[in-house]
Coordinates of C-alpha atoms and ligand atoms in Angstrom, one line a residue:
M1 CA 75.8 -89.5 8.4
K2 CA 73.6 -88.1 5.7
V3 CA 74.8 -85.4 3.3
L4 CA 72.1 -83.7 1.2
V5 CA 72.8 -81.8 -2.0
A6 CA 69.9 -79.4 -2.4
T7 CA 70.2 -77.4 -5.5
D8 CA 67.2 -75.8 -7.3
K9 CA 69.7 -75.1 -10.1
P10 CA 71.4 -78.5 -10.4
F11 CA 75.1 -79.3 -10.8
A12 CA 76.3 -81.0 -14.0
K13 CA 75.9 -84.8 -13.7
V14 CA 79.7 -85.2 -13.9
A15 CA 80.0 -83.0 -10.8
I16 CA 77.4 -85.1 -8.8
D17 CA 79.3 -88.3 -9.7
Q18 CA 82.5 -86.8 -8.2
I19 CA 80.8 -85.4 -5.1
R20 CA 79.3 -88.8 -4.6
E21 CA 82.8 -90.4 -4.8
V22 CA 84.1 -88.1 -2.0
I23 CA 81.0 -88.5 0.3
E24 CA 80.6 -92.2 -0.1
G25 CA 84.4 -92.7 0.0
A26 CA 84.2 -91.3 3.5
G27 CA 81.5 -93.7 4.4
F28 CA 78.7 -91.1 4.4
E29 CA 75.4 -91.3 2.6
L30 CA 74.5 -88.9 -0.3
A31 CA 71.0 -87.7 -1.0
L32 CA 70.0 -85.5 -3.9
L33 CA 67.2 -82.9 -4.1
E34 CA 67.3 -81.0 -7.4
K35 CA 64.9 -78.5 -9.1
Y36 CA 62.7 -78.8 -6.0
G37 CA 60.8 -75.6 -6.8
D38 CA 58.5 -75.4 -3.8
K39 CA 60.3 -74.6 -0.5
A40 CA 58.1 -77.3 1.2
N41 CA 60.2 -79.9 -0.6
L42 CA 63.4 -78.5 0.8
L43 CA 61.9 -78.3 4.3
N44 CA 60.9 -81.9 4.0
A45 CA 64.3 -83.1 2.6
V46 CA 66.4 -81.4 5.3
T47 CA 64.7 -83.1 8.3
D48 CA 67.3 -85.9 8.6
A49 CA 70.3 -84.3 6.9
E50 CA 73.4 -83.7 9.0
A51 CA 75.3 -81.8 6.2
L52 CA 74.0 -79.7 3.4
I53 CA 75.5 -78.6 0.1
V54 CA 73.7 -75.7 -1.6
R55 CA 74.1 -73.1 -4.3
S56 CA 72.0 -69.9 -4.4
D57 CA 69.2 -71.7 -2.5
I58 CA 67.7 -69.7 0.2
I59 CA 68.6 -71.2 3.6
D60 CA 66.7 -69.2 6.1
A61 CA 65.6 -69.6 9.8
E62 CA 62.7 -71.8 8.7
V63 CA 65.1 -74.2 7.0
F64 CA 67.3 -74.3 10.1
D65 CA 64.3 -75.0 12.2
A66 CA 63.3 -77.9 10.1
A67 CA 66.8 -79.3 9.9
K68 CA 67.1 -80.6 13.4
K69 CA 70.2 -82.8 12.8
L70 CA 72.1 -80.2 10.7
K71 CA 75.8 -79.5 11.6
I72 CA 77.2 -77.9 8.5
V73 CA 76.0 -76.1 5.4
V74 CA 78.5 -75.5 2.5
R75 CA 77.5 -73.0 -0.1
A76 CA 79.2 -74.4 -3.2
G77 CA 80.3 -71.0 -4.5
A78 CA 81.4 -67.6 -3.4
G79 CA 78.5 -65.4 -2.3
Y80 CA 76.7 -66.6 0.9
D81 CA 74.1 -63.8 1.0
N82 CA 71.4 -66.6 0.5
I83 CA 72.2 -68.1 4.0
D84 CA 70.9 -66.6 7.2
L85 CA 74.1 -66.6 9.2
A86 CA 72.6 -65.5 12.4
A87 CA 70.0 -68.3 12.3
A88 CA 72.8 -70.8 11.5
T89 CA 74.8 -69.7 14.5
A90 CA 71.7 -69.7 16.7
H91 CA 71.1 -73.3 15.7
G92 CA 74.8 -74.2 16.2
V93 CA 75.4 -74.9 12.5
C94 CA 78.7 -74.1 10.8
V95 CA 78.4 -72.3 7.4
M96 CA 81.2 -72.3 4.8
N97 CA 81.7 -71.2 1.2
T98 CA 84.2 -72.5 -1.4
P99 CA 85.9 -69.3 -2.5
G100 CA 87.6 -69.2 -5.9
Q101 CA 86.2 -72.5 -7.2
N102 CA 83.8 -71.1 -9.7
S103 CA 85.5 -67.7 -10.4
N104 CA 87.0 -68.5 -13.8
A105 CA 83.6 -69.6 -15.1
V106 CA 82.1 -66.2 -14.1
A107 CA 85.0 -64.3 -15.5
E108 CA 84.8 -66.0 -18.9
L109 CA 81.1 -65.2 -19.0
V110 CA 82.0 -61.5 -18.5
F111 CA 83.8 -61.6 -21.8
G112 CA 81.1 -63.6 -23.5
L113 CA 78.6 -60.9 -22.6
L114 CA 81.0 -58.1 -23.5
V115 CA 81.8 -59.3 -27.0
Y116 CA 78.0 -59.8 -27.5
T117 CA 77.3 -56.3 -26.3
V118 CA 80.0 -54.4 -28.3
R119 CA 79.0 -56.3 -31.4
N120 CA 75.5 -54.9 -31.0
F121 CA 74.0 -58.2 -29.9
Y122 CA 75.0 -59.8 -33.2
N123 CA 72.4 -57.8 -35.1
G124 CA 74.7 -57.5 -38.2
T125 CA 75.7 -53.9 -37.8
S126 CA 79.3 -52.7 -37.1
G127 CA 80.2 -52.8 -33.5
T128 CA 83.4 -52.0 -31.7
E129 CA 86.3 -54.0 -30.2
L130 CA 87.5 -54.5 -26.7
K131 CA 91.2 -53.9 -27.5
G132 CA 92.4 -50.6 -26.2
K133 CA 89.2 -49.9 -24.2
R134 CA 89.4 -49.0 -20.4
L135 CA 88.0 -51.8 -18.3
G136 CA 87.1 -51.0 -14.6
I137 CA 87.0 -53.9 -12.3
H138 CA 84.8 -53.1 -9.3
A139 CA 86.2 -55.3 -6.5
F140 CA 89.3 -57.3 -7.0
G141 CA 88.5 -60.7 -5.5
N142 CA 88.8 -64.1 -7.1
V143 CA 86.5 -63.2 -10.0
G144 CA 88.0 -59.7 -10.5
R145 CA 91.5 -61.2 -10.8
N146 CA 90.4 -63.7 -13.4
V147 CA 88.7 -60.9 -15.3
A148 CA 91.9 -58.9 -15.2
R149 CA 93.9 -61.9 -16.5
I150 CA 91.5 -62.4 -19.5
A151 CA 91.3 -58.7 -20.2
K152 CA 95.1 -58.6 -20.8
G153 CA 94.6 -61.1 -23.6
F154 CA 92.1 -58.7 -25.2
G155 CA 94.6 -55.9 -24.9
M156 CA 92.4 -53.8 -22.7
E157 CA 93.6 -51.0 -20.3
I158 CA 92.7 -52.4 -16.9
Y159 CA 91.7 -50.4 -13.7
A160 CA 90.4 -51.7 -10.4
Y161 CA 88.9 -50.5 -7.2
D162 CA 88.6 -52.6 -4.1
A163 CA 87.9 -51.1 -0.6
F164 CA 89.6 -54.1 1.1
C165 CA 92.5 -55.0 -1.2
P166 CA 95.7 -53.1 -0.9
K167 CA 96.8 -50.9 -3.8
E168 CA 100.1 -52.8 -4.2
A169 CA 98.2 -56.2 -4.5
I170 CA 96.2 -54.8 -7.4
E171 CA 99.2 -53.2 -9.1
N172 CA 101.3 -56.4 -8.7
E173 CA 98.8 -58.0 -11.2
G174 CA 99.6 -55.3 -13.8
V175 CA 96.3 -53.4 -13.0
K176 CA 96.0 -49.7 -12.3
A177 CA 94.5 -49.2 -8.8
V178 CA 92.2 -46.1 -8.4
G179 CA 91.3 -44.4 -5.1
S180 CA 87.5 -44.5 -5.3
T181 CA 84.5 -46.0 -7.0
E182 CA 83.8 -42.6 -8.5
E183 CA 87.2 -42.4 -10.1
L184 CA 86.8 -46.0 -11.5
Y185 CA 83.5 -45.1 -13.2
E186 CA 84.8 -41.7 -14.5
K187 CA 87.9 -43.3 -16.0
C188 CA 86.5 -46.5 -17.6
D189 CA 84.5 -47.3 -20.8
I190 CA 83.3 -50.5 -19.2
V191 CA 82.8 -51.3 -15.5
S192 CA 82.4 -54.9 -14.4
L193 CA 80.8 -55.5 -11.0
H194 CA 82.3 -58.1 -8.6
I195 CA 81.1 -56.9 -5.3
P196 CA 79.1 -59.2 -2.9
A197 CA 75.6 -58.2 -1.8
T198 CA 76.0 -56.8 1.7
A199 CA 74.2 -54.2 3.8
E200 CA 76.7 -51.6 2.5
T201 CA 76.6 -52.6 -1.2
K202 CA 72.9 -53.2 -1.7
N203 CA 71.5 -50.4 -4.0
S204 CA 74.9 -48.8 -4.1
I205 CA 75.2 -48.9 -7.9
N206 CA 73.1 -45.8 -8.4
Y207 CA 72.3 -42.9 -10.7
A208 CA 75.2 -40.8 -9.4
L209 CA 77.8 -43.5 -9.8
V210 CA 76.8 -45.0 -13.1
G211 CA 76.3 -41.5 -14.4
K212 CA 80.0 -40.9 -14.1
L213 CA 80.7 -43.4 -17.0
P214 CA 81.9 -41.6 -20.1
K215 CA 79.9 -41.5 -23.3
G216 CA 79.0 -45.0 -24.6
G217 CA 79.7 -46.5 -21.1
I218 CA 78.8 -50.1 -20.4
L219 CA 77.9 -51.5 -17.0
I220 CA 78.2 -55.3 -16.7
N221 CA 76.8 -57.2 -13.7
T222 CA 77.8 -60.9 -13.0
A223 CA 77.6 -60.3 -9.2
R224 CA 74.2 -59.7 -7.6
K225 CA 70.9 -58.1 -8.6
E226 CA 70.6 -56.4 -5.2
V227 CA 73.6 -54.2 -5.6
I228 CA 71.8 -52.3 -8.4
N229 CA 69.5 -49.4 -7.6
E230 CA 67.1 -50.4 -10.4
P231 CA 64.8 -47.3 -10.4
E232 CA 67.9 -45.0 -10.5
L233 CA 69.5 -47.0 -13.3
I234 CA 66.3 -46.8 -15.3
K235 CA 66.2 -43.0 -14.7
L236 CA 69.8 -42.7 -15.9
M237 CA 69.4 -44.9 -19.0
T238 CA 66.3 -42.9 -19.9
E239 CA 68.2 -39.6 -19.7
R240 CA 71.4 -41.0 -21.3
S241 CA 70.7 -43.0 -24.5
D242 CA 74.4 -43.9 -24.7
I243 CA 74.6 -46.1 -21.6
R244 CA 74.3 -49.9 -21.9
Y245 CA 73.6 -52.4 -19.1
V246 CA 74.2 -56.2 -19.4
T247 CA 73.6 -58.6 -16.6
D248 CA 73.7 -62.3 -15.7
I249 CA 71.2 -61.6 -12.9
M250 CA 67.7 -60.7 -14.2
P251 CA 66.5 -57.4 -12.6
A252 CA 63.2 -57.3 -10.9
A253 CA 62.2 -54.7 -13.5
H254 CA 63.4 -56.9 -16.5
Q255 CA 60.3 -56.2 -18.5
E256 CA 60.7 -52.4 -18.1
F257 CA 64.4 -52.6 -19.1
C258 CA 63.5 -54.6 -22.2
E259 CA 60.7 -52.2 -23.3
K260 CA 62.6 -49.0 -22.7
F261 CA 66.2 -49.9 -23.6
A262 CA 66.0 -52.3 -26.6
G263 CA 69.4 -52.7 -28.1
R264 CA 71.2 -51.5 -25.0
Y265 CA 70.1 -54.0 -22.4
F266 CA 70.5 -57.7 -22.1
S267 CA 69.9 -60.2 -19.3
T268 CA 70.6 -63.9 -19.3
P269 CA 67.3 -65.8 -18.6
K270 CA 68.8 -67.6 -15.6
K271 CA 72.0 -66.8 -13.8
M272 CA 74.6 -68.9 -15.5
G273 CA 78.0 -67.4 -14.6
A274 CA 79.0 -70.5 -12.6
Q275 CA 77.1 -73.0 -14.8
T276 CA 80.0 -74.9 -16.3
A277 CA 80.9 -78.5 -15.7
E278 CA 84.3 -77.4 -14.4
A279 CA 83.0 -74.9 -11.9
N280 CA 80.4 -77.4 -10.7
I281 CA 83.1 -80.0 -10.2
N282 CA 85.5 -77.6 -8.5
A283 CA 82.9 -76.1 -6.1
G284 CA 81.1 -79.4 -5.6
I285 CA 84.2 -81.4 -4.7
A286 CA 85.5 -78.6 -2.5
A287 CA 82.2 -78.6 -0.6
A288 CA 82.2 -82.3 -0.2
K289 CA 85.8 -82.4 1.0
Q290 CA 85.1 -79.5 3.4
I291 CA 82.2 -81.5 4.9
V292 CA 84.3 -84.6 5.3
A293 CA 87.2 -82.6 7.0
F294 CA 84.7 -80.9 9.3
I295 CA 82.9 -84.0 10.4
N296 CA 86.1 -86.2 10.7
E297 CA 88.6 -83.6 12.0
G298 CA 86.6 -80.6 13.1
C299 CA 88.3 -78.5 10.4
E300 CA 86.6 -75.1 10.2
R301 CA 88.6 -73.6 7.3
F302 CA 86.3 -71.4 5.2
K303 CA 83.8 -71.0 8.0
V304 CA 81.9 -67.7 7.4
N305 CA 79.6 -67.4 10.5
K306 CA 80.8 -66.6 14.0
Ligands
3PG401 C1 78.6 -67.5 -6.5 O1 78.3 -66.7 -5.6 O2 79.4 -68.4 -6.3 C2 78.1 -67.3 -7.9 O3 77.2 -66.2 -7.9 C3 77.4 -68.5 -8.5 O4 76.2 -68.8 -7.9 P1 75.3 -70.1 -8.3 O5 75.9 -71.3 -7.7 O6 74.0 -69.8 -7.9 O7 75.4 -70.3 -9.8

């Protein structure tokens, strides 16, 4: 039974050691493919793998075609928009994620980026504080809840909108629930995105919505690049010199953002929200344990394809 960890963006070594303990402890074999770059390397490595642990790696029909022995793929993380679920189902492969395991890491980065932004990217000029500002959490899942918890420590006024989470569940966390995305953007000084990339959300963060932010509004994205309508955000930021955009997922139009919006735009060079030893360990061990439980007991908890 061969388990392949295929991560173009590798886990911390300490996480690999612990994944190995779980996999080898179950009597399985662990293979590692890191920083593989070219997709051909991935296609070659999956040929004899029965289980696969990945991160944002693209697992499409071509990969499933090449992985003739594959039974299960676990996305060590939350968002599984990188995996072709229909192709997985067609090949009889179970796909799972590990929800919640890396969410604190992403939430902490939100505040790292926010402090950096409101202190004018540490350029030495007077900035502002987060205390007393209105923070809008766009989607109240695992990351959104962690963002709310940390925002309380900063003394922020916290609002949230989630199309799928009941109002009471949001308010039980001491957060004000609003009735629409429009209301969230209108009310808040800062909006933090925590929506997945789906057919409905792609390009949904557009001119009309972000344009509702009050003067000096900040949009922060640690979710997915695809949810942003980049041409419309560029149009808005061109018209409104008060709007700032900070992101952990480099836009396709990164160069244009840099050139046009110096001082009000920042992107990390590589998505790093979940790049902590703790998140790697939590998500990696969860993935390994889910594989062992699936192979040994047929446990399908966290399965995301039909
Ligand atoms: C997730 O969906 O879990 C996060 O976006 C982290 O993704 P990563 O594993 O590629 O860092």
